[in-house]
N, CA and C atoms as an extended XYZ file, in Angstrom:
216
Properties=species:S:1:pos:R:3:atomname:S:1:resname:S:1:resid:I:1 pbc="F F F"
N       139.679      -47.608      172.770 N   UNK     1
C       139.831      -46.346      173.465 CA  UNK     1
C       138.453      -45.713      173.605 C   UNK     1
N       138.279      -45.002      174.672 N   UNK     2
C       137.019      -44.297      174.852 CA  UNK     2
C       137.308      -42.821      175.076 C   UNK     2
N       136.249      -42.077      175.297 N   UNK     3
C       136.413      -40.633      175.442 CA  UNK     3
C       137.282      -40.292      176.646 C   UNK     3
N       137.278      -41.114      177.684 N   UNK     4
C       138.112      -40.849      178.864 CA  UNK     4
C       139.584      -40.732      178.489 C   UNK     4
N       140.015      -41.533      177.528 N   UNK     5
C       141.410      -41.482      177.085 CA  UNK     5
C       141.695      -40.154      176.402 C   UNK     5
N       140.783      -39.699      175.569 N   UNK     6
C       140.956      -38.404      174.912 CA  UNK     6
C       140.980      -37.305      175.961 C   UNK     6
N       140.057      -37.364      176.896 N   UNK     7
C       139.986      -36.348      177.937 CA  UNK     7
C       141.265      -36.336      178.770 C   UNK     7
N       141.778      -37.514      179.090 N   UNK     8
C       142.999      -37.612      179.888 CA  UNK     8
C       144.245      -37.138      179.157 C   UNK     8
N       144.178      -37.106      177.838 N   UNK     9
C       145.291      -36.658      177.004 CA  UNK     9
C       144.901      -35.403      176.228 C   UNK     9
N       144.088      -34.550      176.842 N   UNK    10
C       143.499      -33.433      176.131 CA  UNK    10
C       144.543      -32.503      175.509 C   UNK    10
N       145.643      -32.247      176.202 N   UNK    11
C       146.666      -31.351      175.649 CA  UNK    11
C       147.172      -31.869      174.309 C   UNK    11
N       147.374      -33.173      174.205 N   UNK    12
C       147.781      -33.772      172.933 CA  UNK    12
C       146.641      -33.729      171.919 C   UNK    12
N       145.451      -33.975      172.379 N   UNK    13
C       144.291      -34.046      171.489 CA  UNK    13
C       143.946      -32.691      170.887 C   UNK    13
N       144.313      -31.601      171.563 N   UNK    14
C       143.959      -30.283      171.037 CA  UNK    14
C       144.591      -30.036      169.672 C   UNK    14
N       145.784      -30.511      169.453 N   UNK    15
C       146.421      -30.349      168.141 CA  UNK    15
C       145.630      -31.051      167.055 C   UNK    15
N       145.169      -32.251      167.357 N   UNK    16
C       144.349      -32.998      166.401 CA  UNK    16
C       143.002      -32.309      166.180 C   UNK    16
N       142.455      -31.737      167.247 N   UNK    17
C       141.179      -31.024      167.119 CA  UNK    17
C       141.345      -29.794      166.225 C   UNK    17
N       142.457      -29.098      166.381 N   UNK    18
C       142.688      -27.909      165.552 CA  UNK    18
C       142.914      -28.288      164.089 C   UNK    18
N       143.517      -29.454      163.839 N   UNK    19
C       143.663      -29.931      162.465 CA  UNK    19
C       142.287      -30.200      161.859 C   UNK    19
N       141.415      -30.803      162.637 N   UNK    20
C       140.083      -31.180      162.172 CA  UNK    20
C       139.158      -29.970      162.033 C   UNK    20
N       139.201      -29.102      163.032 N   UNK    21
C       138.298      -27.947      163.080 CA  UNK    21
C       139.126      -26.683      163.252 C   UNK    21
N       139.623      -26.160      162.164 N   UNK    22
C       140.522      -25.008      162.180 CA  UNK    22
C       139.922      -23.731      162.733 C   UNK    22
N       138.593      -23.644      162.768 N   UNK    23
C       137.960      -22.433      163.293 CA  UNK    23
C       137.953      -22.391      164.822 C   UNK    23
N       138.254      -23.505      165.463 N   UNK    24
C       138.302      -23.510      166.930 CA  UNK    24
C       139.573      -22.804      167.391 C   UNK    24
N       139.417      -21.936      168.362 N   UNK    25
C       140.566      -21.194      168.896 CA  UNK    25
C       141.174      -21.941      170.085 C   UNK    25
N       142.359      -21.508      170.484 N   UNK    26
C       142.969      -22.073      171.691 CA  UNK    26
C       142.061      -21.849      172.896 C   UNK    26
N       141.442      -20.676      172.958 N   UNK    27
C       140.516      -20.387      174.060 CA  UNK    27
C       139.324      -21.343      174.047 C   UNK    27
N       138.796      -21.620      172.852 N   UNK    28
C       137.694      -22.580      172.740 CA  UNK    28
C       138.113      -23.924      173.326 C   UNK    28
N       139.294      -24.373      172.931 N   UNK    29
C       139.760      -25.691      173.359 CA  UNK    29
C       140.084      -25.716      174.846 C   UNK    29
N       140.510      -24.576      175.393 N   UNK    30
C       140.728      -24.490      176.845 CA  UNK    30
C       139.397      -24.607      177.584 C   UNK    30
N       138.364      -23.974      177.044 N   UNK    31
C       137.027      -24.050      177.655 CA  UNK    31
C       136.489      -25.476      177.579 C   UNK    31
N       136.703      -26.119      176.432 N   UNK    32
C       136.232      -27.493      176.237 CA  UNK    32
C       136.867      -28.425      177.267 C   UNK    32
N       138.173      -28.286      177.462 N   UNK    33
C       138.915      -29.050      178.471 CA  UNK    33
C       138.607      -30.546      178.448 C   UNK    33
N       138.422      -31.087      177.249 N   UNK    34
C       138.205      -32.524      177.118 CA  UNK    34
C       136.775      -32.982      177.270 C   UNK    34
N       135.849      -32.050      177.465 N   UNK    35
C       134.446      -32.441      177.633 CA  UNK    35
C       133.792      -32.586      176.257 C   UNK    35
N       133.302      -33.760      175.984 N   UNK    36
C       132.754      -34.096      174.667 CA  UNK    36
C       131.597      -33.182      174.272 C   UNK    36
N       130.657      -32.950      175.187 N   UNK    37
C       129.500      -32.113      174.866 CA  UNK    37
C       129.906      -30.669      174.613 C   UNK    37
N       130.925      -30.207      175.343 N   UNK    38
C       131.434      -28.848      175.131 CA  UNK    38
C       132.087      -28.731      173.760 C   UNK    38
N       132.828      -29.756      173.354 N   UNK    39
C       133.465      -29.751      172.041 CA  UNK    39
C       132.404      -29.675      170.942 C   UNK    39
N       131.393      -30.506      171.046 N   UNK    40
C       130.317      -30.493      170.052 CA  UNK    40
C       129.645      -29.122      170.014 C   UNK    40
N       129.443      -28.531      171.175 N   UNK    41
C       128.823      -27.207      171.240 CA  UNK    41
C       129.653      -26.134      170.563 C   UNK    41
N       130.961      -26.173      170.785 N   UNK    42
C       131.853      -25.188      170.158 CA  UNK    42
C       131.902      -25.377      168.647 C   UNK    42
N       131.893      -26.623      168.199 N   UNK    43
C       131.886      -26.900      166.759 CA  UNK    43
C       130.591      -26.357      166.158 C   UNK    43
N       129.488      -26.624      166.831 N   UNK    44
C       128.187      -26.136      166.375 CA  UNK    44
C       128.203      -24.612      166.274 C   UNK    44
N       128.753      -23.957      167.276 N   UNK    45
C       128.801      -22.494      167.337 CA  UNK    45
C       129.688      -21.914      166.237 C   UNK    45
N       130.891      -22.442      166.089 N   UNK    46
C       131.862      -21.880      165.134 CA  UNK    46
C       131.496      -22.160      163.678 C   UNK    46
N       130.882      -23.305      163.431 N   UNK    47
C       130.595      -23.697      162.052 CA  UNK    47
C       129.141      -23.504      161.658 C   UNK    47
N       128.299      -23.113      162.617 N   UNK    48
C       126.890      -22.879      162.310 CA  UNK    48
C       126.159      -24.113      161.805 C   UNK    48
N       126.454      -25.247      162.427 N   UNK    49
C       125.822      -26.500      162.018 CA  UNK    49
C       124.889      -26.990      163.121 C   UNK    49
N       124.061      -27.940      162.773 N   UNK    50
C       123.108      -28.503      163.732 CA  UNK    50
C       123.841      -29.348      164.772 C   UNK    50
N       123.201      -29.479      165.922 N   UNK    51
C       123.798      -30.245      167.019 CA  UNK    51
C       124.089      -31.687      166.613 C   UNK    51
N       123.163      -32.324      165.900 N   UNK    52
C       123.376      -33.720      165.521 CA  UNK    52
C       124.547      -33.853      164.551 C   UNK    52
N       124.739      -32.871      163.686 N   UNK    53
C       125.889      -32.903      162.770 CA  UNK    53
C       127.193      -32.735      163.547 C   UNK    53
N       127.208      -31.835      164.512 N   UNK    54
C       128.405      -31.639      165.343 CA  UNK    54
C       128.727      -32.928      166.099 C   UNK    54
N       127.703      -33.571      166.636 N   UNK    55
C       127.902      -34.835      167.357 CA  UNK    55
C       128.465      -35.914      166.431 C   UNK    55
N       127.956      -35.959      165.196 N   UNK    56
C       128.468      -36.925      164.216 CA  UNK    56
C       129.951      -36.684      163.943 C   UNK    56
N       130.323      -35.416      163.801 N   UNK    57
C       131.722      -35.091      163.536 CA  UNK    57
C       132.617      -35.484      164.710 C   UNK    57
N       132.142      -35.238      165.932 N   UNK    58
C       132.921      -35.609      167.115 CA  UNK    58
C       133.059      -37.129      167.197 C   UNK    58
N       131.998      -37.851      166.896 N   UNK    59
C       132.057      -39.317      166.916 CA  UNK    59
C       133.057      -39.845      165.892 C   UNK    59
N       133.046      -39.260      164.702 N   UNK    60
C       133.995      -39.676      163.663 CA  UNK    60
C       135.427      -39.357      164.084 C   UNK    60
N       135.621      -38.207      164.722 N   UNK    61
C       136.945      -37.800      165.199 CA  UNK    61
C       137.423      -38.747      166.304 C   UNK    61
N       136.515      -39.109      167.194 N   UNK    62
C       136.839      -40.046      168.273 CA  UNK    62
C       137.241      -41.404      167.700 C   UNK    62
N       136.515      -41.861      166.681 N   UNK    63
C       136.841      -43.132      166.029 CA  UNK    63
C       138.223      -43.055      165.375 C   UNK    63
N       138.522      -41.925      164.764 N   UNK    64
C       139.837      -41.741      164.132 CA  UNK    64
C       140.946      -41.815      165.181 C   UNK    64
N       140.693      -41.250      166.350 N   UNK    65
C       141.677      -41.321      167.438 CA  UNK    65
C       141.957      -42.772      167.794 C   UNK    65
N       140.901      -43.571      167.818 N   UNK    66
C       141.048      -45.000      168.107 CA  UNK    66
C       141.819      -45.705      167.006 C   UNK    66
N       141.418      -45.465      165.764 N   UNK    67
C       142.013      -46.148      164.628 CA  UNK    67
C       143.478      -45.776      164.426 C   UNK    67
N       143.808      -44.516      164.671 N   UNK    68
C       145.173      -44.037      164.423 CA  UNK    68
C       146.095      -44.177      165.629 C   UNK    68
N       145.540      -44.618      166.751 N   UNK    69
C       146.326      -44.801      167.979 CA  UNK    69
C       147.135      -43.549      168.326 C   UNK    69
N       146.452      -42.443      168.503 N   UNK    70
C       147.106      -41.160      168.778 CA  UNK    70
C       147.947      -41.147      170.042 C   UNK    70
N       147.558      -41.903      171.038 N   UNK    71
C       148.163      -41.748      172.359 CA  UNK    71
C       149.048      -42.915      172.772 C   UNK    71
N       149.634      -43.597      171.807 N   UNK    72
C       150.511      -44.728      172.145 CA  UNK    72
C       151.942      -44.297      172.132 C   UNK    72
């Protein structure tokens, strides 16, 4: 699976994103709208972490989506 699959199933993915990053609001996730860079930016903003750390977290989350087969 790649990011396109997450983006195409964004409504489903938002629940998983909220489990992972509880500080993200529904409005944040609506703004993100499946865009990977936007998600990393919102995580960086809400958690006060560096961009590379936010990117690492998004990559790990994306891998988990693949491993757990969220969209089957």
